[in-house]
Amino acid sequence: MPDQVPGTVEHVLTVHCPEAHGLVSAITSNLTQQGCDIFDVKHFSDRFTDEFFIRCHTVSEAGTATVESLTDGFAPVAEQHDMRFRLVSAQRRTRVLVMVSRFSHCLTDLLHRTRIGELPIEIVAVVSNHLDHKSLVEWHDVPFHHVPVTAETKPLAEAKLLGLVERYDVELVVLARYMQVLSDELTRELSGRCINIHHSFLPSFKGAKPYHQAYARGVKMVGATAHYVTPDLDEGPIIAQRVIPVDHAHTPADLVAVGRDAEMQALSRAVKWHAEGRVVLSGNRTIVLV
Ligand SMILES: Nc1nc2c(c(=O)[nH]1)N[C@@H](CN(C=O)c1ccc(C(=O)N[C@@H](CCC(=O)O)C(=O)O)cc1)CN2
């Protein structure tokens, strides 16, 4: 995460509202009147849905603006334009719980990128239905929770997960190749705050063994898709995707190996953008303000 200039404070405002005339001016002038300078702004007007989206990254002299004061000062604009908004400190780190089964590459990548400060998150816990990665997680000084799952015990296992989400005050759950289907109830509870990495370039090759499906189809690219989790398997709003060229000489095992890089890149981008307040849901699509 970029360092904050001494003597200043930074905030991020993300807004979603019905389209209207003069929204950029209304939002940016409000922040300016509250003593903010805006050094990064991304916005989008969706002409099909008549929705407006904006993300403003602001800087103020220390002591002149807080989340509370800016929120109070922005409230009249938000009410006038029926805005849903999130205003946070730019230095805040999203509290993340990571879930993993046997494949460790995405978990390892998230732990490493967090450790070196690339992701504005704190991994507050890791949950797995296997014990394979307990030592890796605890080497990173992150609590590891083994929650085994069978068809019979899934309701109890999901209750334990929700207990951990509450205990650690989790804001985002990340399925880092966690190979269990979440119940409809759990996906609704985590709606908009649970990200999965699917190991194919969706909507191609949903479901099990996508690399074997891709091999059989003779593809010339493999990919990965990070998406929000919904009751419909692998159908949730897409946040980030990556593809990597392959050819006829790649075996299914080669495709699995090549695909790991795409999975790690897609998932880490999705987590970063979510944590930075750059992703806004619009129906079954996302608007990503990067
Ligand atoms: N409700 C949802 N749950 C999950 C989603 C989702 O989009 N909605 N994504 C999956 C990840 N996934 C593919 O990316 C996936 C994981 C697991 C399975 C599956 O059939 N699992 C079996 C158990 C398999 C095992 O024990 O090894 C099962 O749950 O019965 C399919 C796709 C994460 N969950």
Coordinates of C-alpha atoms and ligand atoms in Angstrom, one line a residue:
M1 CA 0.0 0.0 0.0
P2 CA 1.4 3.5 -0.9
D3 CA 2.5 5.5 2.1
Q4 CA 0.5 8.4 3.2
V5 CA 2.1 11.9 3.0
P6 CA 3.0 13.1 6.5
G7 CA 0.5 15.7 7.8
T8 CA -2.3 14.5 5.6
V9 CA -5.2 12.0 5.7
E10 CA -6.7 10.2 2.8
H11 CA -10.2 8.9 2.2
V12 CA -12.0 6.8 -0.4
L13 CA -15.6 7.5 -1.4
T14 CA -17.5 5.0 -3.6
V15 CA -21.0 6.0 -4.8
H16 CA -23.8 4.2 -6.7
C17 CA -27.0 6.1 -7.6
P18 CA -29.5 6.7 -10.3
E19 CA -28.1 8.7 -13.2
A20 CA -28.8 12.5 -13.0
H21 CA -27.4 15.8 -14.4
G22 CA -24.3 17.2 -12.6
L23 CA -23.5 14.3 -10.4
V24 CA -19.7 14.5 -10.8
S25 CA -19.8 18.3 -10.0
A26 CA -22.1 17.8 -7.0
I27 CA -19.9 15.1 -5.5
T28 CA -16.5 16.6 -6.1
S29 CA -17.6 20.1 -5.1
N30 CA -19.0 18.8 -1.8
L31 CA -15.7 17.1 -1.0
T32 CA -13.8 20.2 -2.0
Q33 CA -16.0 22.4 0.2
Q34 CA -15.1 20.0 3.0
G35 CA -11.4 20.7 2.6
C36 CA -10.5 17.7 0.4
D37 CA -8.4 17.6 -2.7
I38 CA -9.3 14.8 -5.1
F39 CA -6.2 13.2 -6.6
D40 CA -7.9 10.2 -8.2
V41 CA -11.4 9.8 -9.6
K42 CA -13.0 7.2 -11.7
H43 CA -16.7 7.3 -12.8
F44 CA -19.0 5.5 -15.1
S45 CA -22.6 6.2 -16.4
D46 CA -24.5 3.1 -17.5
R47 CA -26.8 4.3 -20.2
F48 CA -28.6 0.9 -20.3
T49 CA -29.5 0.9 -16.7
D50 CA -29.4 4.7 -16.0
E51 CA -27.0 4.1 -13.1
F52 CA -24.1 6.2 -12.0
F53 CA -20.9 5.0 -10.3
I54 CA -17.9 7.0 -9.0
R55 CA -14.9 6.4 -6.8
C56 CA -13.0 9.5 -5.4
H57 CA -9.7 9.2 -3.6
T58 CA -9.1 12.3 -1.5
V59 CA -6.4 13.9 0.5
S60 CA -6.8 16.5 3.3
E61 CA -4.6 18.2 5.9
A62 CA -4.5 16.1 9.0
G63 CA -7.1 17.2 11.5
T64 CA -9.4 18.7 9.0
A65 CA -11.4 15.7 7.9
T66 CA -12.5 12.4 9.4
V67 CA -14.7 9.6 8.2
E68 CA -17.4 10.8 10.5
S69 CA -17.1 14.5 9.4
L70 CA -17.0 13.7 5.7
T71 CA -19.9 11.3 6.0
D72 CA -22.0 13.9 7.8
G73 CA -21.1 16.6 5.3
F74 CA -21.8 14.3 2.3
A75 CA -25.2 13.1 3.7
P76 CA -27.3 15.9 2.1
V77 CA -25.9 15.2 -1.4
A78 CA -26.5 11.5 -0.9
E79 CA -30.1 12.0 0.2
Q80 CA -30.8 14.4 -2.7
H81 CA -29.6 11.8 -5.2
D82 CA -30.7 8.6 -3.6
M83 CA -27.1 7.5 -3.3
R84 CA -25.7 4.4 -1.7
F85 CA -22.1 5.2 -0.6
R86 CA -19.1 3.9 1.3
L87 CA -16.6 6.4 2.8
V88 CA -13.6 5.0 4.5
S89 CA -10.0 5.8 5.4
A90 CA -7.7 5.0 2.5
Q91 CA -5.4 3.3 5.0
R92 CA -8.0 0.9 6.2
R93 CA -7.4 -2.8 5.7
T94 CA -10.4 -5.1 4.9
R95 CA -10.7 -8.0 7.4
V96 CA -10.6 -11.2 5.3
L97 CA -11.2 -14.8 6.1
V98 CA -9.7 -17.2 3.6
M99 CA -11.2 -20.7 2.9
V100 CA -9.1 -23.4 1.3
S101 CA -9.2 -27.2 0.6
R102 CA -6.2 -29.1 -0.8
F103 CA -4.8 -26.8 -3.5
S104 CA -2.5 -24.2 -1.8
H105 CA -1.4 -21.8 -4.6
C106 CA -4.1 -19.2 -4.2
L107 CA -3.9 -19.2 -0.4
T108 CA -0.1 -19.0 -0.5
D109 CA -0.3 -16.1 -3.0
L110 CA -2.8 -14.1 -0.9
L111 CA -0.7 -14.6 2.3
H112 CA 2.5 -13.5 0.5
R113 CA 0.9 -10.5 -1.2
T114 CA -0.6 -9.4 2.1
R115 CA 2.7 -9.9 3.9
I116 CA 4.5 -7.6 1.5
G117 CA 1.8 -4.9 1.7
E118 CA 0.5 -5.4 -1.8
L119 CA -3.1 -6.1 -0.7
P120 CA -5.0 -3.6 1.6
I121 CA -6.3 -6.5 3.7
E122 CA -5.7 -8.3 6.9
I123 CA -6.1 -12.0 6.7
V124 CA -7.7 -12.6 10.2
A125 CA -8.2 -16.3 9.8
V126 CA -7.9 -19.3 7.5
V127 CA -10.6 -22.1 7.5
S128 CA -10.0 -25.4 5.8
N129 CA -11.8 -28.7 5.5
H130 CA -8.3 -30.4 5.5
L131 CA -5.2 -30.1 7.7
D132 CA -2.7 -29.8 4.8
H133 CA -2.0 -26.1 5.2
K134 CA -2.1 -25.6 9.0
S135 CA 1.7 -25.2 9.3
L136 CA 1.9 -22.8 6.3
V137 CA -0.9 -20.6 7.8
E138 CA 0.5 -20.6 11.3
W139 CA 4.0 -19.7 9.9
H140 CA 2.3 -16.5 8.8
D141 CA 1.0 -15.9 12.3
V142 CA -2.6 -16.4 11.1
P143 CA -5.2 -18.4 13.1
F144 CA -6.0 -21.7 11.4
H145 CA -9.4 -23.4 11.9
H146 CA -10.0 -27.0 10.7
V147 CA -13.7 -27.4 9.9
P148 CA -14.2 -30.8 8.2
V149 CA -17.2 -31.1 5.9
T150 CA -19.4 -34.1 4.8
A151 CA -22.8 -34.0 3.2
E152 CA -24.2 -34.9 6.6
T153 CA -22.2 -32.3 8.6
K154 CA -22.3 -29.4 6.1
P155 CA -25.0 -27.5 8.1
L156 CA -23.0 -27.7 11.3
A157 CA -19.8 -26.8 9.4
E158 CA -21.4 -23.7 7.9
A159 CA -22.7 -22.7 11.3
K160 CA -19.1 -22.9 12.6
L161 CA -17.9 -20.8 9.7
L162 CA -20.5 -18.1 10.4
G163 CA -19.5 -18.2 14.0
L164 CA -15.9 -17.4 13.0
V165 CA -17.1 -14.7 10.6
E166 CA -18.7 -13.0 13.6
R167 CA -15.9 -13.8 16.0
Y168 CA -13.2 -12.2 13.8
D169 CA -15.5 -9.4 12.5
V170 CA -14.9 -10.6 9.0
E171 CA -15.8 -8.2 6.1
L172 CA -14.9 -10.5 3.2
V173 CA -14.7 -14.3 2.8
V174 CA -12.4 -15.5 0.0
L175 CA -12.8 -19.1 -1.4
A176 CA -9.2 -19.8 -2.4
R177 CA -9.9 -23.1 -4.3
Y178 CA -12.3 -24.2 -1.5
M179 CA -14.0 -27.2 -3.0
Q180 CA -17.3 -27.3 -1.2
V181 CA -20.6 -25.9 -2.5
L182 CA -22.0 -23.3 -0.1
S183 CA -25.6 -23.6 0.8
D184 CA -28.1 -21.1 -0.5
E185 CA -28.6 -19.8 3.0
L186 CA -24.9 -19.2 3.5
T187 CA -24.4 -17.5 0.1
R188 CA -27.3 -15.2 0.9
E189 CA -25.8 -14.4 4.3
L190 CA -22.5 -13.6 2.6
S191 CA -24.0 -11.9 -0.5
G192 CA -21.6 -9.3 -2.0
R193 CA -18.8 -10.2 0.5
C194 CA -17.8 -13.7 -0.6
I195 CA -15.4 -14.1 -3.6
N196 CA -14.5 -17.4 -5.3
I197 CA -11.9 -18.3 -7.9
H198 CA -13.1 -20.6 -10.6
H199 CA -10.4 -22.3 -12.6
S200 CA -11.8 -21.5 -16.0
F201 CA -12.6 -18.4 -18.2
L202 CA -16.3 -18.3 -17.4
P203 CA -18.9 -18.9 -18.7
S204 CA -16.9 -21.6 -20.4
F205 CA -16.3 -24.9 -18.5
K206 CA -18.4 -24.4 -15.4
G207 CA -18.5 -27.1 -12.7
A208 CA -15.9 -29.8 -12.0
K209 CA -12.6 -30.4 -13.8
P210 CA -12.6 -27.4 -16.1
Y211 CA -9.1 -28.0 -17.3
H212 CA -10.0 -31.5 -18.5
Q213 CA -13.0 -30.0 -20.2
A214 CA -10.7 -27.4 -21.9
Y215 CA -8.3 -30.1 -23.0
A216 CA -11.1 -32.1 -24.6
R217 CA -12.2 -28.9 -26.4
G218 CA -8.7 -28.2 -27.8
V219 CA -8.6 -24.6 -26.4
K220 CA -5.8 -22.2 -27.2
M221 CA -6.2 -20.3 -24.0
V222 CA -6.9 -21.3 -20.4
G223 CA -8.2 -18.9 -17.8
A224 CA -9.5 -18.1 -14.4
T225 CA -12.5 -16.1 -13.1
A226 CA -12.9 -14.4 -9.7
H227 CA -16.6 -13.8 -9.0
Y228 CA -18.9 -13.1 -6.1
V229 CA -20.5 -16.3 -4.8
T230 CA -24.3 -16.8 -5.3
P231 CA -26.5 -19.9 -4.9
D232 CA -26.0 -20.7 -8.6
L233 CA -22.7 -22.4 -8.9
D234 CA -20.1 -20.4 -10.8
E235 CA -22.8 -17.9 -12.0
G236 CA -22.0 -15.0 -9.7
P237 CA -21.0 -11.5 -10.8
I238 CA -17.6 -11.6 -12.4
I239 CA -15.0 -9.3 -10.9
A240 CA -11.7 -10.2 -12.6
Q241 CA -10.5 -12.7 -15.2
R242 CA -7.1 -13.7 -16.6
V243 CA -6.2 -15.8 -19.6
I244 CA -2.9 -17.5 -20.7
P245 CA -2.2 -18.9 -24.2
V246 CA -1.8 -22.7 -24.5
D247 CA -1.5 -25.1 -27.5
H248 CA -2.1 -28.7 -28.6
A249 CA 1.1 -29.9 -26.8
H250 CA -0.3 -29.1 -23.4
T251 CA -1.6 -32.1 -21.5
P252 CA -4.4 -31.7 -18.9
A253 CA -1.7 -31.7 -16.2
D254 CA 0.1 -28.9 -18.1
L255 CA -3.1 -26.9 -18.4
V256 CA -3.6 -27.3 -14.6
A257 CA -0.1 -26.0 -14.0
V258 CA -0.4 -23.1 -16.4
G259 CA -3.8 -22.2 -15.0
R260 CA -2.5 -21.7 -11.5
D261 CA -0.9 -18.4 -12.5
A262 CA -4.1 -17.2 -14.0
E263 CA -6.0 -18.2 -10.8
M264 CA -3.6 -16.3 -8.5
Q265 CA -3.6 -13.2 -10.7
A266 CA -7.4 -13.1 -11.1
L267 CA -8.1 -13.7 -7.4
S268 CA -5.6 -11.2 -6.0
R269 CA -6.8 -8.5 -8.4
A270 CA -10.4 -9.2 -7.4
V271 CA -9.6 -9.1 -3.6
K272 CA -7.5 -5.9 -4.1
W273 CA -10.2 -4.1 -6.1
H274 CA -12.9 -5.2 -3.6
A275 CA -10.8 -4.0 -0.6
E276 CA -10.1 -0.6 -2.4
G277 CA -13.8 0.0 -2.9
R278 CA -13.5 -0.2 -6.6
V279 CA -16.2 -2.9 -7.2
V280 CA -19.9 -2.1 -7.3
L281 CA -22.6 -4.6 -8.0
S282 CA -25.1 -3.9 -10.8
G283 CA -27.5 -6.8 -11.1
N284 CA -25.4 -9.8 -12.1
R285 CA -22.6 -7.6 -13.3
T286 CA -19.9 -5.6 -11.6
I287 CA -18.7 -2.1 -12.3
V288 CA -14.9 -2.1 -11.6
L289 CA -13.6 1.5 -11.2
V290 CA -9.9 1.0 -11.9
Ligands
LIG1 N1 -23.0 -21.8 -3.7 C1 -21.8 -21.7 -4.2 N2 -20.8 -22.4 -3.7 C2 -19.6 -22.4 -4.3 C3 -19.3 -21.7 -5.5 C4 -20.4 -20.9 -6.0 O1 -20.3 -20.2 -7.0 N3 -21.6 -21.0 -5.4 N4 -18.1 -21.8 -6.1 C5 -17.4 -23.0 -5.7 C6 -16.0 -23.4 -6.3 N5 -16.2 -24.5 -7.2 C7 -15.7 -24.2 -8.5 O2 -15.0 -23.1 -8.6 C8 -16.7 -25.8 -6.9 C9 -16.4 -26.3 -5.7 C10 -16.9 -27.6 -5.3 C11 -17.7 -28.3 -6.2 C12 -18.3 -29.6 -5.7 O3 -19.0 -30.3 -6.4 N6 -18.0 -30.0 -4.4 C13 -18.5 -31.2 -3.8 C14 -17.5 -31.8 -2.9 C15 -16.2 -32.1 -3.6 C16 -15.2 -32.7 -2.6 O4 -15.5 -33.0 -1.4 O5 -14.0 -32.8 -3.0 C17 -19.7 -30.8 -2.9 O6 -19.7 -29.7 -2.4 O7 -20.6 -31.7 -2.7 C18 -18.1 -27.7 -7.4 C19 -17.6 -26.4 -7.8 C20 -17.2 -23.0 -4.2 N7 -18.6 -23.1 -3.7

